[in-house]
Amino acid sequence: MVRKRWGVPVPGGRKAVVVTGASGGVGRATALAFAARGDRVALLARGREGLAAAADEVQRAGGEALVVTVDMADAKAVDDAAQQVVDTFGHIDVWVNNAFAGVFAPFTEITPDEFRRVTEVTYLGYVFGTRAALHHMLPRDRGTIVQVGSALAYRGIPLQSAYCGAKHAIQGFNESLRCELLHSGTGVRTTMVQMPALNTPQFDWVLSRMPGRARPVAPVFQPEVAARAIVHAASHGRRREYWVGSSTVATLIANAVVPGVLDRYLARTGFDAQQDEGAHGELGNLWAPADGAHGRDFGAHGRFDEESRPDSAQEWISRNRGRVGTALTVGAGALAARKLTRLARR
């Protein structure tokens, strides 16, 4: 059965989807993308204001929303959240791990507690989310877990040592898990989506000790670009990994070919490229959500709308590589046929 909602085909009908970090940024955009298909979406995050606004948007987009307030660094709370989703929706088809925390500062200026907190949320949060998802997916022998990654899962950059370390850890963890799932023969799949710089509110609420105001390294893409890739990956979980954005591709290739050169390049440019003029505010969401009871809803977009790209040719190619391959094959065949014809006429 293929059900259609808002013109988008949904294989097997409406899905039960969990999105962590759903109150803002990529998580918020992803929740809305699933809702546009008519899916039932469980919104997991800490911030009550952001979650309430996200739930309202999901319902207006055509989906069904379930709000679950949870700190992803708390394994028991994550297990309880997953059970609440199953009690409400009956099962879990898709689990998207996206929640994270970060600190923008030189490594020597990050305290041990801060580094531990980033690791617990950004890395262990994915581990706990994955465990909770597998607990409900494996008995059904179906389901897809999408790990939202980053080019920084392969390439560390200055001022984000805690975040880069966590993303590298997720990459290794996911590869190990993928092998185990393939070995077991289960129908449950895990895949990872490596993201470029995105226009999200994190750069205004992240804890920062930089002299300037935190910003993403250009080029910057809108969070909807990421959301489209995540939704596609959820329906095509057999594929190992997706790369989103030309900058992600360039970074990963450069790191594989000339990592030492990239070290020196980032040493020269990486500090200024992550700062704008003006002082960073006092707001920080490492220990408490910026959109908590006394905060406000930040939405999906950050302050970089004017420079952000709404589309990514590379992301489209990644989602449609079968079509691209066919087109290239047909094109090459037609070119060869024309050459043979010309040779035959000589």
Short mmCIF file of N, CA, C and O in Angstrom, two decimals, residues 207-278:
data_model
loop_
_atom_site.label_atom_id
_atom_site.label_comp_id
_atom_site.label_asym_id
_atom_site.label_seq_id
_atom_site.Cartn_x
_atom_site.Cartn_y
_atom_site.Cartn_z
N LEU A 207 26.84 27.60 24.09
CA LEU A 207 27.81 28.19 25.00
C LEU A 207 29.06 28.55 24.21
O LEU A 207 29.63 27.71 23.50
N SER A 208 29.49 29.80 24.28
CA SER A 208 30.64 30.25 23.49
C SER A 208 31.57 31.12 24.31
O SER A 208 31.12 31.95 25.11
N ARG A 209 32.87 30.90 24.10
CA ARG A 209 33.89 31.75 24.72
C ARG A 209 34.74 32.43 23.66
O ARG A 209 35.88 32.83 23.93
N MET A 210 34.22 32.56 22.48
CA MET A 210 34.93 33.26 21.41
C MET A 210 34.68 34.76 21.54
O MET A 210 33.65 35.19 22.05
N PRO A 211 35.63 35.58 21.09
CA PRO A 211 35.44 37.02 21.18
C PRO A 211 34.31 37.52 20.28
O PRO A 211 33.64 38.51 20.59
N GLY A 212 34.10 36.86 19.15
CA GLY A 212 33.03 37.25 18.24
C GLY A 212 31.79 36.41 18.43
O GLY A 212 31.70 35.55 19.31
N ARG A 213 30.80 36.67 17.59
CA ARG A 213 29.52 35.98 17.66
C ARG A 213 29.60 34.70 16.82
O ARG A 213 30.01 34.74 15.66
N ALA A 214 29.21 33.57 17.39
CA ALA A 214 29.32 32.28 16.71
C ALA A 214 28.50 32.25 15.43
O ALA A 214 27.39 32.78 15.37
N ARG A 215 29.06 31.59 14.40
CA ARG A 215 28.38 31.44 13.13
C ARG A 215 28.87 30.16 12.44
O ARG A 215 29.95 29.64 12.76
N PRO A 216 28.09 29.63 11.48
CA PRO A 216 28.53 28.46 10.72
C PRO A 216 29.54 28.84 9.66
O PRO A 216 29.56 29.99 9.19
N VAL A 217 30.38 27.90 9.27
CA VAL A 217 31.35 28.13 8.21
C VAL A 217 30.63 28.08 6.86
O VAL A 217 29.95 27.10 6.55
N ALA A 218 30.75 29.13 6.08
CA ALA A 218 30.09 29.18 4.77
C ALA A 218 30.67 28.12 3.83
O ALA A 218 31.84 27.73 3.97
N PRO A 219 29.85 27.61 2.88
CA PRO A 219 28.47 27.98 2.57
C PRO A 219 27.48 27.38 3.56
O PRO A 219 27.69 26.31 4.11
N VAL A 220 26.37 28.11 3.76
CA VAL A 220 25.36 27.72 4.74
C VAL A 220 24.09 27.29 3.99
O VAL A 220 23.68 27.93 3.02
N PHE A 221 23.47 26.21 4.47
CA PHE A 221 22.25 25.69 3.86
C PHE A 221 21.09 25.81 4.85
O PHE A 221 21.29 25.78 6.07
N GLN A 222 19.89 25.92 4.31
CA GLN A 222 18.71 25.98 5.16
C GLN A 222 18.44 24.60 5.78
O GLN A 222 18.76 23.57 5.20
N PRO A 223 17.83 24.56 6.96
CA PRO A 223 17.56 23.28 7.62
C PRO A 223 16.63 22.37 6.84
O PRO A 223 16.66 21.15 7.02
N GLU A 224 15.82 22.93 5.94
CA GLU A 224 14.94 22.10 5.13
C GLU A 224 15.72 21.19 4.18
O GLU A 224 15.24 20.11 3.80
N VAL A 225 16.92 21.63 3.77
CA VAL A 225 17.78 20.77 2.94
C VAL A 225 18.14 19.51 3.72
O VAL A 225 18.07 18.39 3.19
N ALA A 226 18.51 19.71 4.97
CA ALA A 226 18.82 18.56 5.83
C ALA A 226 17.60 17.69 6.05
O ALA A 226 17.68 16.45 6.02
N ALA A 227 16.45 18.31 6.27
CA ALA A 227 15.22 17.56 6.55
C ALA A 227 14.84 16.66 5.37
O ALA A 227 14.44 15.50 5.57
N ARG A 228 14.96 17.17 4.16
CA ARG A 228 14.63 16.35 2.99
C ARG A 228 15.54 15.12 2.91
O ARG A 228 15.08 14.02 2.60
N ALA A 229 16.81 15.30 3.21
CA ALA A 229 17.74 14.19 3.16
C ALA A 229 17.41 13.16 4.24
O ALA A 229 17.50 11.94 4.01
N ILE A 230 17.04 13.62 5.42
CA ILE A 230 16.71 12.71 6.52
C ILE A 230 15.46 11.89 6.21
O ILE A 230 15.43 10.67 6.42
N VAL A 231 14.44 12.55 5.69
CA VAL A 231 13.20 11.84 5.35
C VAL A 231 13.47 10.80 4.26
O VAL A 231 12.97 9.68 4.31
N HIS A 232 14.29 11.17 3.28
CA HIS A 232 14.65 10.22 2.22
C HIS A 232 15.42 9.04 2.82
O HIS A 232 15.14 7.87 2.49
N ALA A 233 16.38 9.32 3.69
CA ALA A 233 17.18 8.25 4.30
C ALA A 233 16.30 7.31 5.11
O ALA A 233 16.53 6.09 5.14
N ALA A 234 15.28 7.85 5.76
CA ALA A 234 14.38 7.02 6.56
C ALA A 234 13.63 6.00 5.71
O ALA A 234 13.28 4.92 6.18
N SER A 235 13.39 6.34 4.45
CA SER A 235 12.69 5.43 3.54
C SER A 235 13.65 4.58 2.72
O SER A 235 13.21 3.70 1.98
N HIS A 236 14.94 4.86 2.83
CA HIS A 236 15.96 4.12 2.06
C HIS A 236 17.12 3.77 3.00
O HIS A 236 18.27 4.13 2.76
N GLY A 237 16.79 3.07 4.07
CA GLY A 237 17.76 2.80 5.13
C GLY A 237 18.82 1.77 4.78
O GLY A 237 19.76 1.58 5.55
N ARG A 238 18.67 1.07 3.66
CA ARG A 238 19.68 0.09 3.28
C ARG A 238 21.01 0.75 2.90
O ARG A 238 22.05 0.12 2.97
N ARG A 239 20.93 1.99 2.48
CA ARG A 239 22.14 2.69 2.09
C ARG A 239 22.93 3.07 3.33
O ARG A 239 22.39 3.54 4.32
N ARG A 240 24.24 2.92 3.26
CA ARG A 240 25.10 3.12 4.42
C ARG A 240 25.12 4.56 4.89
O ARG A 240 25.09 4.84 6.10
N GLU A 241 25.16 5.50 3.96
CA GLU A 241 25.44 6.89 4.33
C GLU A 241 25.01 7.83 3.22
O GLU A 241 25.04 7.49 2.04
N TYR A 242 24.63 9.04 3.61
CA TYR A 242 24.29 10.10 2.67
C TYR A 242 25.14 11.32 2.97
O TYR A 242 25.34 11.67 4.14
N TRP A 243 25.64 11.98 1.93
CA TRP A 243 26.38 13.23 2.09
C TRP A 243 25.51 14.37 1.56
O TRP A 243 25.01 14.31 0.44
N VAL A 244 25.35 15.40 2.35
CA VAL A 244 24.50 16.54 1.98
C VAL A 244 25.36 17.79 1.82
O VAL A 244 26.11 18.15 2.74
N GLY A 245 25.26 18.43 0.67
CA GLY A 245 25.99 19.67 0.43
C GLY A 245 27.34 19.46 -0.21
O GLY A 245 28.10 18.57 0.18
N SER A 246 27.63 20.31 -1.18
CA SER A 246 28.91 20.21 -1.88
C SER A 246 30.09 20.43 -0.93
O SER A 246 31.16 19.85 -1.10
N SER A 247 29.89 21.26 0.10
CA SER A 247 30.97 21.52 1.06
C SER A 247 31.29 20.27 1.87
O SER A 247 32.46 20.04 2.23
N THR A 248 30.28 19.45 2.17
CA THR A 248 30.53 18.20 2.87
C THR A 248 31.38 17.27 2.01
O THR A 248 32.36 16.68 2.49
N VAL A 249 31.01 17.16 0.74
CA VAL A 249 31.76 16.30 -0.18
C VAL A 249 33.20 16.77 -0.29
O VAL A 249 34.15 15.99 -0.18
N ALA A 250 33.39 18.08 -0.50
CA ALA A 250 34.74 18.63 -0.66
C ALA A 250 35.58 18.41 0.60
O ALA A 250 36.76 18.06 0.52
N THR A 251 34.96 18.61 1.76
CA THR A 251 35.69 18.45 3.02
C THR A 251 36.12 17.00 3.24
O THR A 251 37.28 16.73 3.60
N LEU A 252 35.21 16.06 2.99
CA LEU A 252 35.53 14.66 3.23
C LEU A 252 36.57 14.14 2.25
O LEU A 252 37.46 13.36 2.63
N ILE A 253 36.49 14.59 1.01
CA ILE A 253 37.48 14.16 0.02
C ILE A 253 38.84 14.76 0.35
O ILE A 253 39.87 14.07 0.33
N ALA A 254 38.88 16.06 0.68
CA ALA A 254 40.14 16.71 1.02
C ALA A 254 40.77 16.07 2.25
O ALA A 254 41.99 15.86 2.31
N ASN A 255 39.94 15.72 3.24
CA ASN A 255 40.47 15.10 4.44
C ASN A 255 41.04 13.71 4.17
O ASN A 255 41.99 13.28 4.83
N ALA A 256 40.46 13.01 3.20
CA ALA A 256 40.95 11.68 2.85
C ALA A 256 42.24 11.75 2.03
O ALA A 256 43.11 10.88 2.14
N VAL A 257 42.39 12.81 1.23
CA VAL A 257 43.51 12.89 0.30
C VAL A 257 44.67 13.70 0.86
O VAL A 257 45.83 13.29 0.79
N VAL A 258 44.38 14.87 1.43
CA VAL A 258 45.44 15.75 1.93
C VAL A 258 45.10 16.26 3.33
O VAL A 258 44.93 17.47 3.54
N PRO A 259 44.99 15.38 4.32
CA PRO A 259 44.58 15.82 5.65
C PRO A 259 45.54 16.82 6.30
O PRO A 259 45.12 17.73 7.01
N GLY A 260 46.85 16.67 6.04
CA GLY A 260 47.81 17.60 6.62
C GLY A 260 47.65 19.00 6.07
O GLY A 260 47.75 20.00 6.81
N VAL A 261 47.39 19.10 4.79
CA VAL A 261 47.14 20.41 4.17
C VAL A 261 45.89 21.03 4.76
O VAL A 261 45.84 22.24 5.05
N LEU A 262 44.86 20.20 4.98
CA LEU A 262 43.62 20.71 5.56
C LEU A 262 43.83 21.17 7.00
O LEU A 262 43.23 22.17 7.43
N ASP A 263 44.69 20.49 7.74
CA ASP A 263 45.03 20.94 9.10
C ASP A 263 45.53 22.38 9.07
O ASP A 263 45.09 23.23 9.86
N ARG A 264 46.48 22.63 8.19
CA ARG A 264 47.10 23.96 8.12
C ARG A 264 46.12 25.01 7.61
O ARG A 264 46.12 26.16 8.08
N TYR A 265 45.28 24.62 6.68
CA TYR A 265 44.27 25.55 6.14
C TYR A 265 43.29 25.95 7.24
O TYR A 265 42.99 27.15 7.41
N LEU A 266 42.81 24.98 8.00
CA LEU A 266 41.86 25.28 9.07
C LEU A 266 42.52 26.04 10.21
O LEU A 266 41.87 26.86 10.88
N ALA A 267 43.80 25.80 10.45
CA ALA A 267 44.52 26.56 11.47
C ALA A 267 44.55 28.04 11.11
O ALA A 267 44.47 28.91 11.98
N ARG A 268 44.66 28.33 9.79
CA ARG A 268 44.70 29.72 9.34
C ARG A 268 43.32 30.36 9.27
O ARG A 268 43.16 31.55 9.58
N THR A 269 42.31 29.59 8.84
CA THR A 269 41.00 30.18 8.53
C THR A 269 39.89 29.80 9.50
O THR A 269 38.86 30.49 9.55
N GLY A 270 40.05 28.71 10.23
CA GLY A 270 38.94 28.16 11.00
C GLY A 270 38.44 29.01 12.15
O GLY A 270 37.27 28.92 12.53
N PHE A 271 39.32 29.86 12.71
CA PHE A 271 38.89 30.71 13.83
C PHE A 271 38.00 31.85 13.33
O PHE A 271 36.88 32.05 13.82
N ASP A 272 38.47 32.59 12.36
CA ASP A 272 37.69 33.72 11.85
C ASP A 272 36.43 33.28 11.13
O ASP A 272 35.40 33.96 11.18
N ALA A 273 36.47 32.11 10.46
CA ALA A 273 35.32 31.64 9.70
C ALA A 273 34.14 31.26 10.58
O ALA A 273 33.01 31.16 10.10
N GLN A 274 34.37 31.07 11.88
CA GLN A 274 33.30 30.69 12.79
C GLN A 274 32.85 31.84 13.70
O GLN A 274 32.18 31.62 14.71
N GLN A 275 33.21 33.09 13.29
CA GLN A 275 32.82 34.24 14.10
C GLN A 275 32.36 35.39 13.21
O GLN A 275 32.91 35.63 12.14
N ASP A 276 31.32 36.08 13.69
CA ASP A 276 30.87 37.33 13.10
C ASP A 276 31.28 38.47 14.02
O ASP A 276 31.67 38.25 15.18
N GLU A 277 31.15 39.69 13.52
CA GLU A 277 31.39 40.84 14.38
C GLU A 277 30.30 40.93 15.44
O GLU A 277 29.16 40.52 15.23
N GLY A 278 30.66 41.44 16.58
CA GLY A 278 29.71 41.56 17.68
C GLY A 278 29.96 40.49 18.72
O GLY A 278 30.47 39.42 18.43
#
